[in-house]
PDB file of C-alpha atoms and ligand atoms in Angstrom:
ATOM      1  CA  MET A 764       0.190  -0.069  -0.024  1.00 48.00           C
ATOM      2  CA  SER A 765       1.572   3.413  -1.034  1.00 63.00           C
ATOM      3  CA  ARG A 766       1.821   5.903   2.050  1.00 75.00           C
ATOM      4  CA  PRO A 767      -0.995   8.285   1.874  1.00 81.00           C
ATOM      5  CA  GLU A 768      -0.231  12.013   0.864  1.00 80.00           C
ATOM      6  CA  ARG A 769       0.788  14.238   3.756  1.00 78.00           C
ATOM      7  CA  GLY A 770      -1.973  16.313   4.946  1.00 77.00           C
ATOM      8  CA  SER A 771      -4.622  14.308   2.985  1.00 91.00           C
ATOM      9  CA  LYS A 772      -7.757  12.897   4.361  1.00 95.00           C
ATOM     10  CA  ALA A 773      -6.274   9.424   3.953  1.00 96.00           C
ATOM     11  CA  GLN A 774      -3.262  10.231   6.062  1.00 97.00           C
ATOM     12  CA  LEU A 775      -5.617  11.432   8.738  1.00 97.00           C
ATOM     13  CA  ALA A 776      -7.633   8.069   8.625  1.00 97.00           C
ATOM     14  CA  ALA A 777      -4.495   6.224   8.459  1.00 97.00           C
ATOM     15  CA  ILE A 778      -3.459   7.911  11.640  1.00 98.00           C
ATOM     16  CA  ALA A 779      -6.700   7.151  13.318  1.00 98.00           C
ATOM     17  CA  GLN A 780      -6.387   3.428  12.511  1.00 98.00           C
ATOM     18  CA  LEU A 781      -3.023   3.565  13.927  1.00 98.00           C
ATOM     19  CA  LEU A 782      -4.267   4.697  17.446  1.00 98.00           C
ATOM     20  CA  HIS A 783      -6.373   1.624  17.524  1.00 98.00           C
ATOM     21  CA  GLN A 784      -3.533  -0.749  16.028  1.00 98.00           C
ATOM     22  CA  ARG A 785      -1.238   0.438  18.795  1.00 98.00           C
ATOM     23  CA  GLY A 786      -3.617  -0.269  21.447  1.00 98.00           C
ATOM     24  CA  TRP A 787      -3.977   3.359  22.663  1.00 98.00           C
ATOM     25  CA  VAL A 788      -7.676   3.394  22.166  1.00 98.00           C
ATOM     26  CA  ALA A 789     -10.853   1.070  22.952  1.00 96.00           C
ATOM     27  CA  ASN A 790     -14.375   1.471  22.058  1.00 96.00           C
ATOM     28  CA  HIS A 791     -14.946   4.924  20.564  1.00 96.00           C
ATOM     29  CA  ASP A 792     -12.119   6.462  22.220  1.00 96.00           C
ATOM     30  CA  GLY A 793      -9.473   8.988  20.564  1.00 97.00           C
ATOM     31  CA  ASN A 794      -9.788  11.648  18.020  1.00 97.00           C
ATOM     32  CA  VAL A 795      -7.576  13.170  15.336  1.00 98.00           C
ATOM     33  CA  THR A 796      -8.031  16.746  13.614  1.00 98.00           C
ATOM     34  CA  ALA A 797      -5.870  18.566  11.109  1.00 98.00           C
ATOM     35  CA  ARG A 798      -6.372  22.446  10.434  1.00 97.00           C
ATOM     36  CA  LEU A 799      -7.769  22.771   6.483  1.00 96.00           C
ATOM     37  CA  GLY A 800      -7.726  26.451   6.714  1.00 95.00           C
ATOM     38  CA  PRO A 801      -8.995  29.625   8.579  1.00 93.00           C
ATOM     39  CA  ASP A 802     -11.956  28.408  10.716  1.00 95.00           C
ATOM     40  CA  ARG A 803     -11.771  25.005   8.986  1.00 97.00           C
ATOM     41  CA  PHE A 804     -10.592  21.499  10.430  1.00 97.00           C
ATOM     42  CA  LEU A 805     -10.978  18.158   9.389  1.00 97.00           C
ATOM     43  CA  ALA A 806     -12.089  15.632  12.034  1.00 97.00           C
ATOM     44  CA  THR A 807     -12.646  12.037  12.937  1.00 97.00           C
ATOM     45  CA  PRO A 808     -16.403  11.485  13.390  1.00 96.00           C
ATOM     46  CA  THR A 809     -17.847  10.685  16.983  1.00 96.00           C
ATOM     47  CA  ALA A 810     -19.226   7.091  18.169  1.00 94.00           C
ATOM     48  CA  THR A 811     -16.970   5.163  15.712  1.00 95.00           C
ATOM     49  CA  SER A 812     -13.908   2.789  16.227  1.00 96.00           C
ATOM     50  CA  LYS A 813     -10.775   4.309  15.363  1.00 96.00           C
ATOM     51  CA  ALA A 814     -10.152   0.940  13.448  1.00 96.00           C
ATOM     52  CA  ALA A 815     -13.313   1.808  11.512  1.00 95.00           C
ATOM     53  CA  VAL A 816     -12.299   5.305  10.307  1.00 96.00           C
ATOM     54  CA  ASP A 817     -11.876   5.799   6.640  1.00 95.00           C
ATOM     55  CA  ASP A 818     -11.482   9.080   4.613  1.00 93.00           C
ATOM     56  CA  ARG A 819     -15.114   8.796   3.564  1.00 94.00           C
ATOM     57  CA  GLY A 820     -16.177   9.074   7.147  1.00 94.00           C
ATOM     58  CA  LEU A 821     -14.349  12.257   8.027  1.00 97.00           C
ATOM     59  CA  LEU A 822     -16.141  15.472   8.641  1.00 97.00           C
ATOM     60  CA  GLU A 823     -15.168  19.340   8.797  1.00 97.00           C
ATOM     61  CA  VAL A 824     -16.006  21.507  11.620  1.00 97.00           C
ATOM     62  CA  ASP A 825     -15.653  25.119  11.971  1.00 97.00           C
ATOM     63  CA  GLY A 826     -13.956  27.100  14.804  1.00 96.00           C
ATOM     64  CA  LYS A 827     -16.569  26.589  17.219  1.00 96.00           C
ATOM     65  CA  GLY A 828     -16.964  22.771  16.592  1.00 96.00           C
ATOM     66  CA  ASN A 829     -20.289  22.705  14.231  1.00 97.00           C
ATOM     67  CA  ARG A 830     -20.153  20.792  11.446  1.00 97.00           C
ATOM     68  CA  VAL A 831     -19.954  22.403   8.099  1.00 97.00           C
ATOM     69  CA  ALA A 832     -19.258  19.285   5.825  1.00 96.00           C
ATOM     70  CA  GLY A 833     -19.496  15.331   5.955  1.00 95.00           C
ATOM     71  CA  SER A 834     -22.104  13.346   7.353  1.00 90.00           C
ATOM     72  CA  GLY A 835     -20.810  12.194  10.826  1.00 87.00           C
ATOM     73  CA  ARG A 836     -21.351  13.868  13.997  1.00 92.00           C
ATOM     74  CA  PRO A 837     -18.309  16.151  15.530  1.00 96.00           C
ATOM     75  CA  PHE A 838     -16.765  14.192  18.546  1.00 95.00           C
ATOM     76  CA  GLY A 839     -17.501  15.583  22.227  1.00 94.00           C
ATOM     77  CA  GLU A 840     -13.901  16.393  22.795  1.00 95.00           C
ATOM     78  CA  ILE A 841     -13.347  18.812  19.788  1.00 97.00           C
ATOM     79  CA  GLY A 842     -13.322  21.745  22.131  1.00 97.00           C
ATOM     80  CA  LEU A 843      -9.906  20.317  23.413  1.00 97.00           C
ATOM     81  CA  HIS A 844      -8.499  20.452  19.943  1.00 98.00           C
ATOM     82  CA  LEU A 845      -9.903  23.822  19.155  1.00 98.00           C
ATOM     83  CA  ALA A 846      -8.592  25.124  22.377  1.00 97.00           C
ATOM     84  CA  VAL A 847      -4.868  24.176  20.851  1.00 97.00           C
ATOM     85  CA  TYR A 848      -5.584  25.611  17.613  1.00 97.00           C
ATOM     86  CA  ALA A 849      -6.755  28.841  18.964  1.00 96.00           C
ATOM     87  CA  ALA A 850      -3.565  29.255  21.321  1.00 95.00           C
ATOM     88  CA  ARG A 851      -1.150  28.220  18.459  1.00 94.00           C
ATOM     89  CA  ALA A 852      -0.916  29.415  14.919  1.00 93.00           C
ATOM     90  CA  ASP A 853       1.701  27.153  13.932  1.00 92.00           C
ATOM     91  CA  VAL A 854      -0.290  24.058  14.906  1.00 95.00           C
ATOM     92  CA  GLY A 855      -1.670  22.059  11.906  1.00 96.00           C
ATOM     93  CA  ALA A 856      -2.837  18.908  13.483  1.00 97.00           C
ATOM     94  CA  VAL A 857      -3.998  17.327  17.167  1.00 98.00           C
ATOM     95  CA  VAL A 858      -4.011  13.772  18.129  1.00 98.00           C
ATOM     96  CA  HIS A 859      -5.706  12.448  21.388  1.00 98.00           C
ATOM     97  CA  ALA A 860      -5.667   9.110  22.623  1.00 98.00           C
ATOM     98  CA  HIS A 861      -5.746   7.229  26.049  1.00 98.00           C
ATOM     99  CA  PRO A 862      -2.414   5.067  25.680  1.00 98.00           C
ATOM    100  CA  PRO A 863      -1.996   2.880  28.448  1.00 98.00           C
ATOM    101  CA  HIS A 864       1.244   3.801  30.107  1.00 98.00           C
ATOM    102  CA  ALA A 865       0.664   7.678  29.679  1.00 98.00           C
ATOM    103  CA  THR A 866      -2.887   7.333  30.812  1.00 98.00           C
ATOM    104  CA  ALA A 867      -1.798   5.414  33.933  1.00 98.00           C
ATOM    105  CA  LEU A 868       0.479   8.237  34.836  1.00 98.00           C
ATOM    106  CA  ALA A 869      -2.401  10.819  34.078  1.00 98.00           C
ATOM    107  CA  CYS A 870      -4.442   8.732  36.378  1.00 98.00           C
ATOM    108  CA  SER A 871      -2.050   8.349  39.116  1.00 97.00           C
ATOM    109  CA  GLY A 872      -1.145  11.823  39.536  1.00 92.00           C
ATOM    110  CA  SER A 873       2.607  10.945  39.686  1.00 91.00           C
ATOM    111  CA  GLY A 874       4.015  13.831  37.654  1.00 95.00           C
ATOM    112  CA  LEU A 875       7.027  11.486  36.529  1.00 97.00           C
ATOM    113  CA  LEU A 876       7.236  13.084  32.935  1.00 97.00           C
ATOM    114  CA  GLU A 877       7.280  16.500  34.419  1.00 96.00           C
ATOM    115  CA  ARG A 878      11.280  16.732  34.594  1.00 96.00           C
ATOM    116  CA  PRO A 879      13.429  15.160  32.028  1.00 96.00           C
ATOM    117  CA  PHE A 880      15.065  11.878  32.330  1.00 97.00           C
ATOM    118  CA  ILE A 881      16.172  11.069  28.527  1.00 96.00           C
ATOM    119  CA  ALA A 882      18.579  13.476  26.787  1.00 95.00           C
ATOM    120  CA  GLU A 883      17.045  13.196  23.377  1.00 93.00           C
ATOM    121  CA  ALA A 884      13.451  13.582  24.631  1.00 94.00           C
ATOM    122  CA  VAL A 885      14.331  17.051  25.873  1.00 92.00           C
ATOM    123  CA  VAL A 886      15.432  18.046  22.354  1.00 90.00           C
ATOM    124  CA  SER A 887      12.305  16.474  20.570  1.00 90.00           C
ATOM    125  CA  ILE A 888       9.409  17.514  22.821  1.00 92.00           C
ATOM    126  CA  GLY A 889      10.880  19.692  25.564  1.00 90.00           C
ATOM    127  CA  PRO A 890      11.728  19.136  29.207  1.00 91.00           C
ATOM    128  CA  SER A 891       8.444  18.677  30.425  1.00 94.00           C
ATOM    129  CA  ILE A 892       5.218  16.897  29.726  1.00 96.00           C
ATOM    130  CA  PRO A 893       2.629  18.294  32.175  1.00 96.00           C
ATOM    131  CA  THR A 894      -0.548  17.011  33.527  1.00 97.00           C
ATOM    132  CA  VAL A 895      -3.612  19.150  33.182  1.00 97.00           C
ATOM    133  CA  PRO A 896      -5.879  19.367  36.047  1.00 96.00           C
ATOM    134  CA  PHE A 897      -8.932  17.105  36.225  1.00 95.00           C
ATOM    135  CA  SER A 898     -11.944  18.940  34.795  1.00 93.00           C
ATOM    136  CA  LEU A 899     -15.447  17.184  33.769  1.00 93.00           C
ATOM    137  CA  PRO A 900     -15.864  16.820  30.071  1.00 90.00           C
ATOM    138  CA  GLY A 901     -16.764  20.141  28.316  1.00 91.00           C
ATOM    139  CA  PRO A 902     -15.777  23.969  28.360  1.00 92.00           C
ATOM    140  CA  GLY A 903     -13.890  23.548  31.621  1.00 93.00           C
ATOM    141  CA  ALA A 904     -11.725  20.911  30.378  1.00 95.00           C
ATOM    142  CA  ALA A 905     -10.992  22.926  27.183  1.00 95.00           C
ATOM    143  CA  GLU A 906     -10.164  25.943  29.370  1.00 95.00           C
ATOM    144  CA  ALA A 907      -7.976  23.812  31.758  1.00 95.00           C
ATOM    145  CA  LEU A 908      -5.869  22.668  28.542  1.00 97.00           C
ATOM    146  CA  ALA A 909      -5.847  25.953  26.951  1.00 95.00           C
ATOM    147  CA  ARG A 910      -3.498  27.386  29.712  1.00 95.00           C
ATOM    148  CA  PHE A 911      -0.897  24.724  28.582  1.00 95.00           C
ATOM    149  CA  ALA A 912      -1.211  24.968  24.939  1.00 94.00           C
ATOM    150  CA  ALA A 913       1.614  28.196  24.471  1.00 91.00           C
ATOM    151  CA  ASP A 914       4.390  26.342  26.038  1.00 89.00           C
ATOM    152  CA  HIS A 915       4.022  22.707  25.550  1.00 92.00           C
ATOM    153  CA  ASP A 916       3.554  20.369  22.751  1.00 93.00           C
ATOM    154  CA  ALA A 917       1.974  17.329  24.477  1.00 96.00           C
ATOM    155  CA  VAL A 918      -0.096  16.992  27.783  1.00 97.00           C
ATOM    156  CA  LEU A 919      -1.422  14.324  30.082  1.00 98.00           C
ATOM    157  CA  ILE A 920      -4.999  15.198  31.195  1.00 97.00           C
ATOM    158  CA  ALA A 921      -5.519  13.784  34.553  1.00 97.00           C
ATOM    159  CA  SER A 922      -7.732  10.925  34.748  1.00 97.00           C
ATOM    160  CA  HIS A 923      -8.474  10.972  31.155  1.00 97.00           C
ATOM    161  CA  GLY A 924      -5.431  10.278  28.748  1.00 98.00           C
ATOM    162  CA  ALA A 925      -2.959  12.285  26.304  1.00 98.00           C
ATOM    163  CA  LEU A 926      -2.808  14.880  23.890  1.00 98.00           C
ATOM    164  CA  ALA A 927      -0.152  16.130  21.490  1.00 97.00           C
ATOM    165  CA  TRP A 928       0.032  18.554  18.684  1.00 95.00           C
ATOM    166  CA  GLY A 929       2.397  19.574  16.004  1.00 93.00           C
ATOM    167  CA  ALA A 930       2.771  21.331  12.608  1.00 93.00           C
ATOM    168  CA  ASP A 931       1.346  18.449  10.746  1.00 95.00           C
ATOM    169  CA  LEU A 932      -0.487  14.925  11.466  1.00 97.00           C
ATOM    170  CA  GLU A 933       2.873  13.055  11.178  1.00 96.00           C
ATOM    171  CA  GLN A 934       4.575  15.299  13.939  1.00 93.00           C
ATOM    172  CA  ALA A 935       1.472  15.236  16.158  1.00 96.00           C
ATOM    173  CA  TYR A 936       1.359  11.369  15.927  1.00 97.00           C
ATOM    174  CA  LEU A 937       5.037  11.025  16.801  1.00 96.00           C
ATOM    175  CA  ARG A 938       4.631  13.090  19.729  1.00 96.00           C
ATOM    176  CA  LEU A 939       1.794  11.181  21.123  1.00 98.00           C
ATOM    177  CA  GLU A 940       4.244   8.078  20.437  1.00 98.00           C
ATOM    178  CA  LEU A 941       7.174   9.671  22.272  1.00 97.00           C
ATOM    179  CA  VAL A 942       4.856  10.376  25.442  1.00 98.00           C
ATOM    180  CA  GLU A 943       3.498   6.796  25.679  1.00 98.00           C
ATOM    181  CA  HIS A 944       7.189   5.702  24.977  1.00 98.00           C
ATOM    182  CA  LEU A 945       8.435   8.124  27.785  1.00 98.00           C
ATOM    183  CA  ALA A 946       5.656   6.938  30.082  1.00 98.00           C
ATOM    184  CA  ARG A 947       6.384   3.215  29.688  1.00 98.00           C
ATOM    185  CA  ILE A 948      10.022   3.718  30.386  1.00 98.00           C
ATOM    186  CA  ALA A 949       9.283   5.770  33.182  1.00 98.00           C
ATOM    187  CA  ILE A 950       7.007   3.187  34.669  1.00 98.00           C
ATOM    188  CA  LEU A 951       9.449   0.436  34.175  1.00 98.00           C
ATOM    189  CA  ALA A 952      12.295   2.846  35.621  1.00 98.00           C
ATOM    190  CA  GLN A 953      10.413   3.098  38.558  1.00 96.00           C
ATOM    191  CA  ALA A 954       9.937  -0.565  39.207  1.00 96.00           C
ATOM    192  CA  ALA A 955      13.643  -1.235  38.420  1.00 97.00           C
ATOM    193  CA  GLY A 956      14.813   0.805  41.297  1.00 97.00           C
ATOM    194  CA  GLY A 957      13.752   4.252  40.674  1.00 96.00           C
ATOM    195  CA  LEU A 958      13.673   6.835  38.181  1.00 97.00           C
ATOM    196  CA  ARG A 959      16.475   9.011  37.895  1.00 97.00           C
ATOM    197  CA  TYR A 960      16.261  12.706  36.455  1.00 97.00           C
ATOM    198  CA  LEU A 961      18.713  14.253  34.250  1.00 96.00           C
ATOM    199  CA  PRO A 962      21.101  16.538  36.326  1.00 96.00           C
ATOM    200  CA  ASP A 963      20.128  20.286  36.071  1.00 92.00           C
ATOM    201  CA  GLU A 964      23.433  21.286  34.291  1.00 94.00           C
ATOM    202  CA  ALA A 965      22.628  19.140  31.321  1.00 93.00           C
ATOM    203  CA  ILE A 966      19.307  20.760  30.581  1.00 92.00           C
ATOM    204  CA  ARG A 967      20.629  23.983  29.027  1.00 91.00           C
ATOM    205  CA  PRO A 968      22.625  22.405  26.369  1.00 93.00           C
ATOM    206  CA  LEU A 969      19.967  20.280  25.428  1.00 93.00           C
ATOM    207  CA  LEU A 970      17.672  23.403  25.126  1.00 90.00           C
ATOM    208  CA  GLU A 971      20.146  24.931  23.107  1.00 89.00           C
ATOM    209  CA  ALA A 972      20.300  22.015  20.841  1.00 90.00           C
ATOM    210  CA  ARG A 973      16.568  22.137  20.878  1.00 88.00           C
ATOM    211  CA  ALA A 974      16.667  25.898  19.618  1.00 84.00           C
ATOM    212  CA  LYS A 975      19.278  24.953  17.055  1.00 85.00           C
ATOM    213  CA  ALA A 976      17.067  22.414  15.645  1.00 83.00           C
ATOM    214  CA  ASN A 977      14.370  25.289  15.408  1.00 78.00           C
ATOM    215  CA  LEU A 978      12.198  23.196  17.705  1.00 76.00           C
ATOM    216  CA  GLY A 979      11.378  25.738  20.561  1.00 67.00           C
ATOM    217  CA  ALA A 980      10.693  29.275  20.950  1.00 54.00           C
ATOM    218  CA  ALA A 981      10.890  28.998  24.875  1.00 46.00           C
ATOM    219  CA  ALA A 982      14.166  26.995  24.488  1.00 41.00           C
ATOM    220  CA  ASP A 983      15.391  30.034  22.193  1.00 41.00           C
ATOM    221  CA  ARG A 984      14.396  32.675  24.914  1.00 44.00           C
ATOM    222  CA  ALA A 985      15.925  30.677  27.782  1.00 44.00           C
ATOM    223  CA  VAL A 986      19.284  30.638  25.567  1.00 43.00           C
ATOM    224  CA  GLU A 987      19.340  34.317  24.298  1.00 46.00           C
ATOM    225  CA  GLY A 988      18.479  35.616  27.893  1.00 47.00           C
ATOM    226  CA  GLY A 989      21.379  33.489  29.150  1.00 45.00           C
ATOM    227  CA  ALA A 990      18.986  32.505  32.132  1.00 40.00           C
ATOM    228  CA  ARG A 991      18.872  29.103  33.729  1.00 39.00           C
ATOM    229  CA  PRO A 992      16.405  27.396  31.400  1.00 37.00           C
ATOM    230  CA  VAL A 993      12.820  27.208  32.610  1.00 37.00           C
ATOM    231  CA  VAL A 994      11.614  23.634  32.979  1.00 37.00           C
ATOM    232  CA  ALA A 995       8.815  24.148  30.440  1.00 37.00           C
ATOM    233  CA  CYS A 996       8.376  22.409  27.243  1.00 37.00           C
ATOM    234  CA  ALA A 997       8.514  24.701  24.243  1.00 37.00           C
ATOM    235  CA  PRO A 998       6.262  24.871  21.167  1.00 36.00           C
ATOM    236  CA  ALA A 999       7.918  23.339  18.080  1.00 40.00           C
ATOM    237  CA  PRO A1000       8.557  24.537  15.368  1.00 39.00           C
ATOM    238  CA  HIS A1001       7.302  28.192  15.975  1.00 36.00           C
ATOM    239  CA  SER A1002       6.775  29.020  12.362  1.00 34.00           C
ATOM    240  CA  ALA A1003       3.300  29.819  10.854  1.00 34.00           C
ATOM    241  CA  THR A1004       3.559  26.369   8.979  1.00 34.00           C
ATOM    242  CA  PRO A1005       0.704  25.389   6.980  1.00 34.00           C
ATOM    243  CA  VAL A1006      -0.698  21.825   7.463  1.00 33.00           C
ATOM    244  CA  ILE A1007       0.117  20.902   4.000  1.00 33.00           C
ATOM    245  CA  SER A1008       3.758  21.734   3.425  1.00 36.00           C
ATOM    246  CA  PRO A1009       5.693  19.080   1.314  1.00 36.00           C
ATOM    247  CA  GLY A1010       8.875  21.225   1.629  1.00 40.00           C
ATOM    248  CA  ARG A1011       9.061  20.572   5.671  1.00 43.00           C
ATOM    249  CA  PRO A1012      11.304  17.835   6.966  1.00 46.00           C
ATOM    250  CA  SER A1013       9.422  14.591   7.726  1.00 50.00           C
ATOM    251  CA  GLY A1014       9.377  13.200  11.141  1.00 50.00           C
ATOM    252  CA  SER A1015      12.361  10.823  10.566  1.00 54.00           C
ATOM    253  CA  GLU A1016      14.478  13.806   9.145  1.00 55.00           C
ATOM    254  CA  VAL A1017      13.744  15.829  12.156  1.00 52.00           C
ATOM    255  CA  ALA A1018      14.423  12.843  14.162  1.00 56.00           C
ATOM    256  CA  ALA A1019      18.055  12.596  12.527  1.00 61.00           C
ATOM    257  CA  LEU A1020      18.525  16.254  12.901  1.00 57.00           C
ATOM    258  CA  VAL A1021      17.740  16.073  16.688  1.00 54.00           C
ATOM    259  CA  ARG A1022      20.190  13.432  17.302  1.00 60.00           C
ATOM    260  CA  GLU A1023      22.889  15.604  15.312  1.00 65.00           C
ATOM    261  CA  GLU A1024      22.335  18.570  17.277  1.00 58.00           C
ATOM    262  CA  ILE A1025      22.216  16.768  20.562  1.00 56.00           C
ATOM    263  CA  LEU A1026      25.895  15.457  19.817  1.00 59.00           C
ATOM    264  CA  ARG A1027      26.995  18.848  18.588  1.00 61.00           C
ATOM    265  CA  ALA A1028      25.937  20.516  21.542  1.00 54.00           C
ATOM    266  CA  LEU A1029      27.327  17.962  23.916  1.00 54.00           C
ATOM    267  CA  ARG A1030      30.502  18.102  21.976  1.00 59.00           C
ATOM    268  CA  GLU A1031      30.742  22.056  22.366  1.00 54.00           C
ATOM    269  CA  ARG A1032      30.573  22.094  26.073  1.00 51.00           C
TER     270      ARG A1032
HETATM  271 ZN1   ZN B1412     -10.583  10.973  25.585  1.00 58.61          ZN
END
């Protein structure tokens, strides 16, 4: 099967199906959106297993979550996605699921992902994946999330799951994958004797590497100001890149760039 075109309906449907294949959703859980243009978003339909989503079943909603095209109904958590889009003009896609390890941390309140413990992840996603405090589903949950959208690229949501966003569908999906991977590692490390966080002095060169890779406005500010970097995840990348941009580096190219930048930053110390 050929790879779906980036930013296409086929790519969004493929990512929805991946959420099910990876075991990150059950029943009708999970949802995926992509920005199509001003006040227009492509979305998965509600009340549908992500295993059954195809490009014909997708719908379009406006900035208030009202359906403007397609036959399915918008999902109830659309407010979470719209809160991120409203806060971040650079975001082209949002992916939400209940991956078991990330959700276990979201339900335990342990905060294990709030400090960095793997160098490469600091460059890729920033030094902290915070947990949005619990709110009942609805506008309160969207408001709670909105406070985290400017300075982070992924969050856990207390007693709920995980949400990640990016310049395009691939980046948003890969960030959610990284959150689940880090959560699994953190849980295993705790069981293996205790999770050890990176030393404070390691954070600055990693944030410099993140800035060099054009992966974080907050990291840029921390480096420019010469201040001790704040432990807060930066948005990435911070250009107003549209969702369909064939010239942008792919997720694997970004990963290679991140590895290079880490090595360079550590060599230059
Ligand atoms: Zn959910």
